[in-house]
Structures are given as structure tokens and as C-alpha cells.
CSV table of C-alpha atoms and ligand atoms in Angstrom, one decimal:
chain,number,residue,atom,x,y,z
A,106,MET,CA,-69.9,15.0,-43.9
A,107,LEU,CA,-68.8,17.5,-46.6
A,108,LEU,CA,-65.6,18.1,-44.5
A,109,VAL,CA,-65.0,14.4,-44.3
A,110,LEU,CA,-65.2,14.1,-48.0
A,111,LEU,CA,-63.0,17.1,-48.6
A,112,VAL,CA,-60.2,16.3,-46.2
A,113,PRO,CA,-58.5,13.6,-48.4
A,114,THR,CA,-58.8,15.9,-51.4
A,115,LEU,CA,-57.4,18.9,-49.6
A,116,THR,CA,-54.5,16.8,-48.2
A,117,ALA,CA,-53.6,15.7,-51.7
A,118,LEU,CA,-53.6,19.3,-52.9
A,119,LEU,CA,-51.4,20.6,-50.2
A,120,PRO,CA,-48.2,21.9,-51.7
A,121,PHE,CA,-46.1,19.9,-49.2
A,122,GLY,CA,-46.3,16.6,-47.2
A,123,HIS,CA,-47.2,16.0,-43.6
A,124,ALA,CA,-45.7,13.2,-41.7
A,125,ALA,CA,-46.9,11.4,-38.6
A,126,LEU,CA,-43.9,11.8,-36.3
A,127,PRO,CA,-41.2,10.7,-36.1
A,128,LEU,CA,-40.0,11.7,-39.6
A,129,VAL,CA,-36.9,10.9,-41.6
A,130,ILE,CA,-36.4,12.7,-44.9
A,131,ASN,CA,-33.4,12.3,-47.2
A,132,THR,CA,-32.1,13.5,-50.5
A,133,TRP,CA,-32.2,11.3,-53.6
A,134,ALA,CA,-33.8,7.8,-54.0
A,135,PHE,CA,-31.6,6.3,-51.2
A,136,LYS,CA,-34.3,4.1,-49.7
A,137,ASN,CA,-31.9,1.9,-47.7
A,138,ALA,CA,-30.4,4.9,-46.0
A,139,SER,CA,-33.9,6.0,-45.0
A,140,ALA,CA,-34.6,2.5,-43.7
A,141,ALA,CA,-31.4,2.5,-41.7
A,142,ALA,CA,-32.2,5.9,-40.2
A,143,TRP,CA,-35.7,4.7,-39.4
A,144,ARG,CA,-34.4,1.5,-37.7
A,145,ALA,CA,-32.2,3.6,-35.5
A,146,LEU,CA,-35.1,5.7,-34.3
A,147,LEU,CA,-37.3,2.6,-33.8
A,148,SER,CA,-34.7,0.9,-31.7
A,149,GLY,CA,-34.6,3.8,-29.3
A,150,GLY,CA,-31.8,5.8,-30.9
A,151,SER,CA,-31.8,9.6,-31.0
A,152,VAL,CA,-32.3,11.8,-34.1
A,153,LEU,CA,-28.5,12.1,-34.3
A,154,ASP,CA,-28.2,8.3,-34.4
A,155,ALA,CA,-30.8,8.3,-37.2
A,156,VAL,CA,-28.9,10.8,-39.2
A,157,GLU,CA,-25.6,9.0,-38.7
A,158,GLN,CA,-27.0,5.6,-39.5
A,159,GLY,CA,-28.7,6.9,-42.7
A,160,CYS,CA,-25.5,8.5,-44.0
A,161,ALA,CA,-23.4,5.6,-42.9
A,162,ARG,CA,-25.6,3.2,-44.9
A,163,CYS,CA,-25.0,5.2,-48.1
A,164,GLN,CA,-21.3,5.3,-47.3
A,165,VAL,CA,-21.2,1.5,-47.2
A,166,GLU,CA,-23.4,1.2,-50.3
A,167,GLN,CA,-21.4,3.9,-52.2
A,168,CYS,CA,-24.8,5.4,-53.1
A,169,ASP,CA,-24.7,6.6,-56.7
A,170,GLY,CA,-20.9,6.4,-56.6
A,171,SER,CA,-20.9,9.8,-55.0
A,172,VAL,CA,-21.1,8.9,-51.3
A,173,GLY,CA,-18.3,6.9,-49.6
A,174,TYR,CA,-15.1,5.4,-50.9
A,175,GLY,CA,-14.2,4.7,-54.5
A,176,GLY,CA,-16.1,7.6,-56.1
A,177,SER,CA,-15.5,11.1,-57.4
A,178,PRO,CA,-11.7,10.9,-57.7
A,179,ASP,CA,-9.9,14.3,-57.7
A,180,GLU,CA,-7.4,15.3,-60.4
A,181,SER,CA,-4.8,13.1,-58.8
A,182,GLY,CA,-7.2,10.1,-58.5
A,183,GLU,CA,-7.8,10.2,-54.8
A,184,THR,CA,-11.2,10.0,-53.2
A,185,THR,CA,-11.7,12.4,-50.3
A,186,LEU,CA,-14.8,12.7,-48.1
A,187,ASP,CA,-16.9,15.5,-46.7
A,188,ALA,CA,-19.5,15.1,-43.9
A,189,MET,CA,-21.4,17.0,-41.3
A,190,ILE,CA,-23.9,16.4,-38.4
A,191,ILE,CA,-25.8,19.0,-36.5
A,192,ASN,CA,-27.8,18.7,-33.3
A,193,GLY,CA,-30.8,21.1,-33.6
A,194,ASP,CA,-31.4,21.1,-29.8
A,195,THR,CA,-27.9,22.2,-28.8
A,196,MET,CA,-26.6,23.6,-32.1
A,197,GLU,CA,-23.5,21.5,-31.7
A,198,VAL,CA,-21.9,20.6,-35.0
A,199,GLY,CA,-19.2,18.1,-36.1
A,200,ALA,CA,-17.8,18.1,-39.6
A,201,VAL,CA,-14.9,16.8,-41.6
A,202,ALA,CA,-13.7,17.9,-45.0
A,203,ASP,CA,-11.1,16.6,-47.5
A,204,LEU,CA,-10.9,13.5,-45.2
A,205,ARG,CA,-8.5,10.9,-46.6
A,206,ARG,CA,-8.2,7.2,-46.1
A,207,ILE,CA,-11.1,6.8,-43.7
A,208,LYS,CA,-14.4,5.4,-45.0
A,209,ASN,CA,-16.8,6.4,-42.3
A,210,ALA,CA,-16.8,10.2,-42.7
A,211,ILE,CA,-20.1,10.8,-40.9
A,212,GLY,CA,-18.8,8.8,-37.9
A,213,VAL,CA,-15.7,11.0,-37.8
A,214,ALA,CA,-17.9,14.1,-38.1
A,215,ARG,CA,-19.9,12.9,-35.1
A,216,ALA,CA,-16.6,12.2,-33.2
A,217,VAL,CA,-15.5,15.8,-33.9
A,218,MET,CA,-18.8,16.9,-32.3
A,219,GLU,CA,-18.6,14.6,-29.3
A,220,HIS,CA,-14.8,14.5,-28.6
A,221,THR,CA,-13.7,18.1,-29.4
A,222,ASP,CA,-14.9,21.6,-28.9
A,223,HIS,CA,-14.3,22.3,-32.6
A,224,THR,CA,-16.7,22.3,-35.5
A,225,LEU,CA,-14.7,21.3,-38.6
A,226,LEU,CA,-11.5,19.3,-39.1
A,227,VAL,CA,-9.9,19.0,-42.5
A,228,GLY,CA,-7.4,17.0,-44.6
A,229,GLU,CA,-4.6,15.0,-43.2
A,230,SER,CA,-5.1,16.2,-39.7
A,231,ALA,CA,-8.7,15.1,-39.8
A,232,SER,CA,-7.5,11.6,-40.8
A,233,VAL,CA,-5.0,11.5,-37.9
A,234,PHE,CA,-7.8,12.6,-35.5
A,235,ALA,CA,-10.0,9.8,-36.9
A,236,GLU,CA,-7.3,7.2,-36.5
A,237,ASN,CA,-6.7,8.3,-32.9
A,238,MET,CA,-10.4,7.9,-32.3
A,239,GLY,CA,-10.3,4.3,-33.5
A,240,PHE,CA,-11.4,4.6,-37.1
A,241,ILE,CA,-9.5,2.4,-39.5
A,242,ALA,CA,-7.2,3.9,-42.2
A,243,GLU,CA,-7.6,2.2,-45.6
A,244,ASP,CA,-7.2,3.0,-49.2
A,245,LEU,CA,-10.4,4.6,-50.6
A,246,THR,CA,-9.4,3.8,-54.2
A,247,THR,CA,-11.3,1.2,-56.2
A,248,ASN,CA,-11.0,-0.2,-59.8
A,249,LYS,CA,-13.9,2.1,-60.6
A,250,SER,CA,-12.2,5.2,-59.4
A,251,VAL,CA,-8.9,4.3,-61.2
A,252,ASN,CA,-11.0,3.9,-64.4
A,253,ILE,CA,-12.7,7.2,-64.0
A,254,LEU,CA,-9.2,8.8,-63.6
A,255,SER,CA,-7.7,7.1,-66.6
A,256,GLN,CA,-10.7,8.0,-68.8
A,257,TRP,CA,-10.3,11.6,-67.7
A,258,LEU,CA,-6.6,11.7,-68.5
A,259,LYS,CA,-7.3,10.1,-71.9
A,260,GLY,CA,-9.9,12.8,-72.6
A,261,ASN,CA,-7.4,15.7,-72.0
A,262,CYS,CA,-8.6,16.2,-68.4
A,263,GLN,CA,-12.1,17.2,-69.3
A,264,PRO,CA,-14.2,18.5,-67.6
A,265,ASN,CA,-11.8,20.7,-65.8
A,266,TYR,CA,-12.4,23.2,-63.0
A,267,ARG,CA,-9.3,25.4,-63.4
A,268,LYS,CA,-9.4,28.8,-65.0
A,269,ASN,CA,-6.9,31.6,-65.9
A,270,VAL,CA,-4.0,29.1,-66.1
A,271,PHE,CA,-1.6,27.9,-68.8
A,272,PRO,CA,-1.8,25.5,-70.6
A,273,ASP,CA,-5.5,26.1,-71.5
A,274,PRO,CA,-7.4,23.9,-69.1
A,275,SER,CA,-10.3,23.5,-71.5
A,276,GLN,CA,-7.9,21.6,-73.8
A,277,SER,CA,-5.0,20.2,-71.9
A,278,CYS,CA,-3.9,18.5,-68.7
A,279,GLY,CA,-1.6,20.2,-66.2
A,280,PRO,CA,0.6,21.0,-64.5
A,281,TYR,CA,-0.7,24.5,-64.8
A,282,LYS,CA,0.8,27.9,-64.2
A,283,PRO,CA,-1.2,31.1,-63.5
A,284,ARG,CA,-1.9,33.5,-66.3
A,285,ALA,CA,-3.5,37.0,-66.1
A,286,ALA,CA,-7.1,36.7,-65.2
A,287,VAL,CA,-9.4,37.3,-68.1
A,288,ARG,CA,-12.6,39.0,-67.2
A,289,ALA,CA,-14.7,36.8,-69.4
A,290,LYS,CA,-18.5,36.3,-69.5
A,291,LYS,CA,-19.7,33.9,-66.8
A,292,ARG,CA,-18.6,30.4,-67.9
A,293,PRO,CA,-21.1,27.6,-68.1
A,294,ARG,CA,-20.9,25.3,-65.1
A,295,HIS,CA,-19.2,22.0,-65.8
A,296,GLY,CA,-20.9,20.0,-63.0
A,297,ASN,CA,-23.4,17.7,-64.7
A,298,VAL,CA,-26.2,15.8,-62.9
A,299,ARG,CA,-24.1,12.7,-62.8
A,300,SER,CA,-20.8,14.0,-61.5
A,301,HIS,CA,-22.1,14.4,-57.9
A,302,ASP,CA,-24.9,13.6,-55.4
A,303,THR,CA,-24.9,13.9,-51.6
A,304,ILE,CA,-26.9,12.1,-49.0
A,305,GLY,CA,-28.5,14.7,-46.8
A,306,VAL,CA,-30.8,13.5,-43.9
A,307,VAL,CA,-33.1,15.4,-41.6
A,308,ALA,CA,-34.7,13.5,-38.7
A,309,LEU,CA,-37.4,14.7,-36.3
A,310,ASP,CA,-38.7,12.7,-33.4
A,311,ARG,CA,-42.0,12.9,-31.5
A,312,ASN,CA,-40.5,15.2,-28.8
A,313,GLY,CA,-39.4,17.8,-31.3
A,314,HIS,CA,-35.7,16.9,-31.4
A,315,LEU,CA,-34.3,17.7,-34.8
A,316,ALA,CA,-30.9,16.7,-36.4
A,317,ALA,CA,-29.5,16.9,-39.9
A,318,GLY,CA,-26.4,15.7,-41.6
A,319,THR,CA,-24.6,15.0,-44.9
A,320,SER,CA,-22.0,12.7,-46.4
A,321,THR,CA,-20.4,12.9,-49.9
A,322,ASN,CA,-17.2,12.3,-51.8
A,323,GLY,CA,-17.8,15.6,-53.6
A,324,LEU,CA,-17.2,16.4,-57.2
A,325,THR,CA,-15.4,14.2,-59.7
A,326,HIS,CA,-12.1,15.6,-61.1
A,327,LYS,CA,-12.1,18.4,-58.5
A,328,VAL,CA,-8.8,20.2,-57.8
A,329,PRO,CA,-7.2,18.4,-54.8
A,330,GLY,CA,-8.2,20.2,-51.6
A,331,ARG,CA,-11.5,21.3,-52.9
A,332,VAL,CA,-14.3,21.1,-50.3
A,333,GLY,CA,-17.9,21.4,-51.2
A,334,ASP,CA,-21.0,22.7,-49.4
A,335,SER,CA,-21.8,19.4,-47.6
A,336,PRO,CA,-19.6,19.9,-44.5
A,337,ILE,CA,-20.4,23.6,-44.2
A,338,VAL,CA,-23.0,24.5,-41.6
A,339,GLY,CA,-26.0,26.2,-43.2
A,340,ALA,CA,-24.9,25.2,-46.7
A,341,GLY,CA,-25.0,21.4,-46.8
A,342,ALA,CA,-27.4,21.1,-43.9
A,343,TYR,CA,-28.9,23.0,-41.0
A,344,ALA,CA,-31.2,22.1,-38.1
A,345,ASP,CA,-32.7,24.1,-35.3
A,346,SER,CA,-35.3,22.3,-33.2
A,347,SER,CA,-37.2,25.6,-32.8
A,348,ALA,CA,-37.6,26.1,-36.5
A,349,GLY,CA,-36.8,23.2,-38.8
A,350,GLY,CA,-34.2,21.3,-40.7
A,351,ALA,CA,-32.9,21.3,-44.3
A,352,ALA,CA,-30.2,19.6,-46.4
A,353,ALA,CA,-28.9,20.4,-49.9
A,354,THR,CA,-27.3,18.6,-52.8
A,355,GLY,CA,-25.9,19.7,-56.1
A,356,ASP,CA,-23.2,22.1,-57.3
A,357,GLY,CA,-21.6,22.8,-53.9
A,358,ASP,CA,-19.1,25.4,-55.2
A,359,VAL,CA,-22.0,27.7,-56.1
A,360,MET,CA,-24.5,26.6,-53.5
A,361,MET,CA,-22.2,27.2,-50.5
A,362,ARG,CA,-22.1,30.9,-51.4
A,363,PHE,CA,-25.7,31.3,-50.4
A,364,LEU,CA,-26.2,29.0,-47.3
A,365,PRO,CA,-29.4,27.6,-48.7
A,366,SER,CA,-30.1,25.3,-45.8
A,367,PHE,CA,-29.7,28.1,-43.3
A,368,LEU,CA,-32.0,30.3,-45.4
A,369,ALA,CA,-34.6,27.6,-45.7
A,370,VAL,CA,-34.7,27.0,-41.9
A,371,GLU,CA,-35.0,30.8,-41.2
A,372,LEU,CA,-37.8,31.1,-43.8
A,373,MET,CA,-39.7,28.2,-42.0
A,374,ARG,CA,-39.1,30.0,-38.7
A,375,ALA,CA,-40.8,33.0,-40.2
A,376,GLY,CA,-43.8,30.9,-41.1
A,377,ALA,CA,-43.0,29.7,-44.7
A,378,ASP,CA,-44.2,26.2,-45.4
A,379,PRO,CA,-41.3,23.8,-46.2
A,380,SER,CA,-41.9,23.7,-49.9
A,381,ALA,CA,-42.0,27.5,-50.2
A,382,ALA,CA,-38.9,27.7,-48.0
A,383,CYS,CA,-37.0,25.2,-50.2
A,384,GLU,CA,-38.0,27.0,-53.4
A,385,THR,CA,-37.1,30.5,-52.1
A,386,ALA,CA,-33.7,29.2,-50.9
A,387,LEU,CA,-32.9,28.0,-54.4
A,388,SER,CA,-34.4,31.0,-56.1
A,389,ARG,CA,-31.8,33.1,-54.3
A,390,ILE,CA,-29.1,31.1,-56.0
A,391,LYS,CA,-30.8,31.1,-59.4
A,392,ARG,CA,-30.8,34.9,-59.5
A,393,HIS,CA,-27.0,34.7,-59.9
A,394,TYR,CA,-26.5,31.3,-61.4
A,395,SER,CA,-29.6,30.4,-63.4
A,396,GLY,CA,-28.1,27.1,-64.7
A,397,PHE,CA,-26.8,25.7,-61.4
A,398,PHE,CA,-27.6,22.1,-60.6
A,399,GLY,CA,-29.1,21.7,-57.1
A,400,ALA,CA,-31.9,20.5,-54.9
A,401,ILE,CA,-32.9,20.9,-51.2
A,402,ILE,CA,-35.2,19.1,-48.7
A,403,CYS,CA,-36.9,20.9,-45.9
A,404,ALA,CA,-38.9,19.9,-42.8
A,405,ASN,CA,-40.5,22.0,-40.1
A,406,THR,CA,-41.1,21.3,-36.4
A,407,THR,CA,-44.6,19.9,-37.0
A,408,GLY,CA,-43.5,17.3,-39.5
A,409,HIS,CA,-44.5,19.1,-42.6
A,410,TYR,CA,-41.9,18.6,-45.3
A,411,GLY,CA,-41.1,19.7,-48.9
A,412,ALA,CA,-38.4,19.8,-51.5
A,413,ALA,CA,-37.3,21.9,-54.5
A,414,CYS,CA,-34.9,21.6,-57.3
A,415,ASN,CA,-33.6,23.9,-60.1
A,416,LYS,CA,-34.5,22.7,-63.6
A,417,VAL,CA,-31.5,22.2,-65.9
A,418,PRO,CA,-31.1,20.0,-68.9
A,419,GLY,CA,-31.3,16.4,-67.8
A,420,PHE,CA,-32.7,17.3,-64.4
A,421,SER,CA,-36.4,18.1,-64.3
A,422,GLN,CA,-37.5,16.1,-61.3
A,423,PHE,CA,-35.8,15.5,-57.9
A,424,HIS,CA,-36.4,12.3,-55.9
A,425,PHE,CA,-36.3,12.1,-52.1
A,426,VAL,CA,-37.3,9.6,-49.5
A,427,VAL,CA,-39.6,9.9,-46.5
A,428,SER,CA,-40.1,7.5,-43.6
A,429,ASP,CA,-42.7,8.3,-41.0
A,430,SER,CA,-44.8,6.4,-38.5
A,431,GLU,CA,-47.8,6.2,-40.8
A,432,SER,CA,-46.0,4.6,-43.7
A,433,GLY,CA,-43.6,2.6,-41.5
A,434,SER,CA,-41.3,2.1,-44.5
A,435,PRO,CA,-39.4,4.4,-46.9
A,436,LEU,CA,-41.6,6.1,-49.5
A,437,LEU,CA,-40.1,7.5,-52.6
A,438,LYS,CA,-41.3,11.0,-53.4
A,439,SER,CA,-40.6,13.5,-56.1
A,440,VAL,CA,-40.9,17.1,-56.9
A,441,ASP,CA,-40.9,18.9,-60.3
A,442,CYS,CA,-38.0,21.3,-60.6
A,443,ILE,CA,-38.6,25.1,-60.9
B,649,LIG,N1,-22.9,19.2,-53.0
B,649,LIG,C1,-21.9,18.2,-53.2
B,649,LIG,C2,-20.6,18.9,-53.5
B,649,LIG,O1,-20.6,19.8,-54.3
B,649,LIG,C3,-22.2,17.2,-54.3
B,649,LIG,C4,-23.7,17.0,-54.6
B,649,LIG,O2,-24.5,17.0,-53.7
B,649,LIG,O3,-24.0,16.7,-55.7
B,649,LIG,O4,-19.6,18.5,-53.0
């Protein structure tokens, strides 16, 4: 009897959640993406289908303006897309980076996985590949992205990601020329909590098949050609059906230096619970970049899940969404940042 009374209390106290499989977990409060991924699983689709459909939903909805077309224009005003998908059973991966003129970046990433022996295609050549695979080429610019660019130009191109160039990028627009590198103190990071967000999805079915994926338009005002963490295996996402899956979001320029998704999965393989794995993966980054903006979601092979985020001004709580067979619909969850 005592045990019966204690179980609900203990469950509430557990530092991480447990889902009745199948499970879909995704970054940010993107509930429609979770619902789309969930529908894919319910209608007999695979975990790869769930990840693809979840990311695709956000691409269409332009989630937070930072997924899909018309968001995060680079210095020249162009929106470019990064996406990745990984099969945790076979360790096959498909990814695209700096993709231009094609809206469905996660679809192209999956096509890279299914129609080539490669892992990552980039830039113009990725767009040509996509067109050959039947994806439609169209302009990714919208009135909103044009406005973002014109505001940036009016504000002397601030924020600005260049350094050691002339004219001074903290005060003037380019074109820039290199100047001798100044070994200055570490500069504060520009990326604020509104200038980027990625959808990252991890899906796990009842048979233990795991997949993960990401889709984003990256960082607003980036230097053209910049690729973030999202399409990089082990950085933006990682999945191994024998250990777990993870997906990250935040300041990709910093986060990709630490492969946090890979680290989190390896920590879960070693027995860490998903919350602890997520926290440790971010702590590694924090040691070097205490003020970085970032968050990560983690799920292990038994359906336990967790999340973590790094506390910075304006970002003290991270939202993520979970769908499982108990809830049957997307549940918004949150975690306090460390
Ligand atoms: N990580 C993405 C990037 O840096 C953006 C984000 O998730 O906020 O491209």
C-alpha cells in the first residue's frame, strides 16, 4: 500500500521524464511539429518519417522565424538552410548546409541519405542535387527577411560577426579588408536568444528504433557561407539505437566545437540518465564559454528523456515538447537553465 502511495510522488520527483513508447521529443515549444511527427508514427511511418515530418512542419510554419524560408537573412539578405537526419539503427546520415532556393531542407537531407553514399552536401551544389531529385527551386526571401536586412543596414550592420577587419565591424558595414589580428580578451557573444532557434527532433518507437534530425535557417546576419551546428553529426543531433538520441539548439558556432549531442549520447551509453547527460554536455561548453546561449534534449533507449539549457540573461527556462502513447498529444515541458 505504501509503495502504491509513494510511486506517483517518486515519479514526480524523478529528475527526468519517462515516456510510454513510442516517444517523440523536440526542441522549443513547437507543438505542431510534435503532432506531425506523432501522426507519422501512428500512421505506420518509421522513426525517420517522424523526424522528417516534424522538421518539415516547422519549415512550412517558419517556426519562430528561424526554421524554413524567409528567416535569418545573411549579410547579403539571403536565407540559407541547414538540416540533418540520422538513422540510429544503421548510422546512416544525410545532411545539407548552406542550402539555397529550396524550402524543404530536411527532405533534401533525407534524399542525401537515401540517394547518395555521402553524408553532407553544401551550397549551390546541394541545391542542384535537390533540383535533380525533384525539389522545387524558389526564392526563400520574404518581406520580413527584406525588412530584417534593411533594419540591419540602417543600424550600421549591427550585430556583426566579423573580427580583425577594417573598417571596424563593430561600427561600420563592409566591404571589409583583413587587418592584423589583435589578441584581445574573449569578446562577448553577439547571438541573442531571439536571433536563432532550431527544431531538433528525436523519435523512438516500441521496437527500439531511434532517429534524430534538425532543421534551421541558422543565425541572422551571418557571414554568407556560415554553417552552424545543426547539420553536423554529433553537434546538432545524434542517435544510436544502442544508446540514445540528442538534439541541440543555440549558438552553433560555439556548440559545434564540443559535439554536445554525441557527448550526451555517449554519456547515456555509459549509464547517465538523460537529464544528467544533457547537463554534462552543456557544462563542457560552459567551461570555455560561460555565456553561450544553448540547450539540448536527450532520450535514452528505454524512453527516459531530459533536457538542459545554459542560463544567460533573458533565457532562464527552456521549453520542449514530448508526445508519447500515454499522453497521445504533444505536451509542453520546461526545464530551468543551469
Ligand atoms: N544552432 C543553430 C545555429 O547556430 C541556431 C539555433 O539553434 O538557435 O545555426
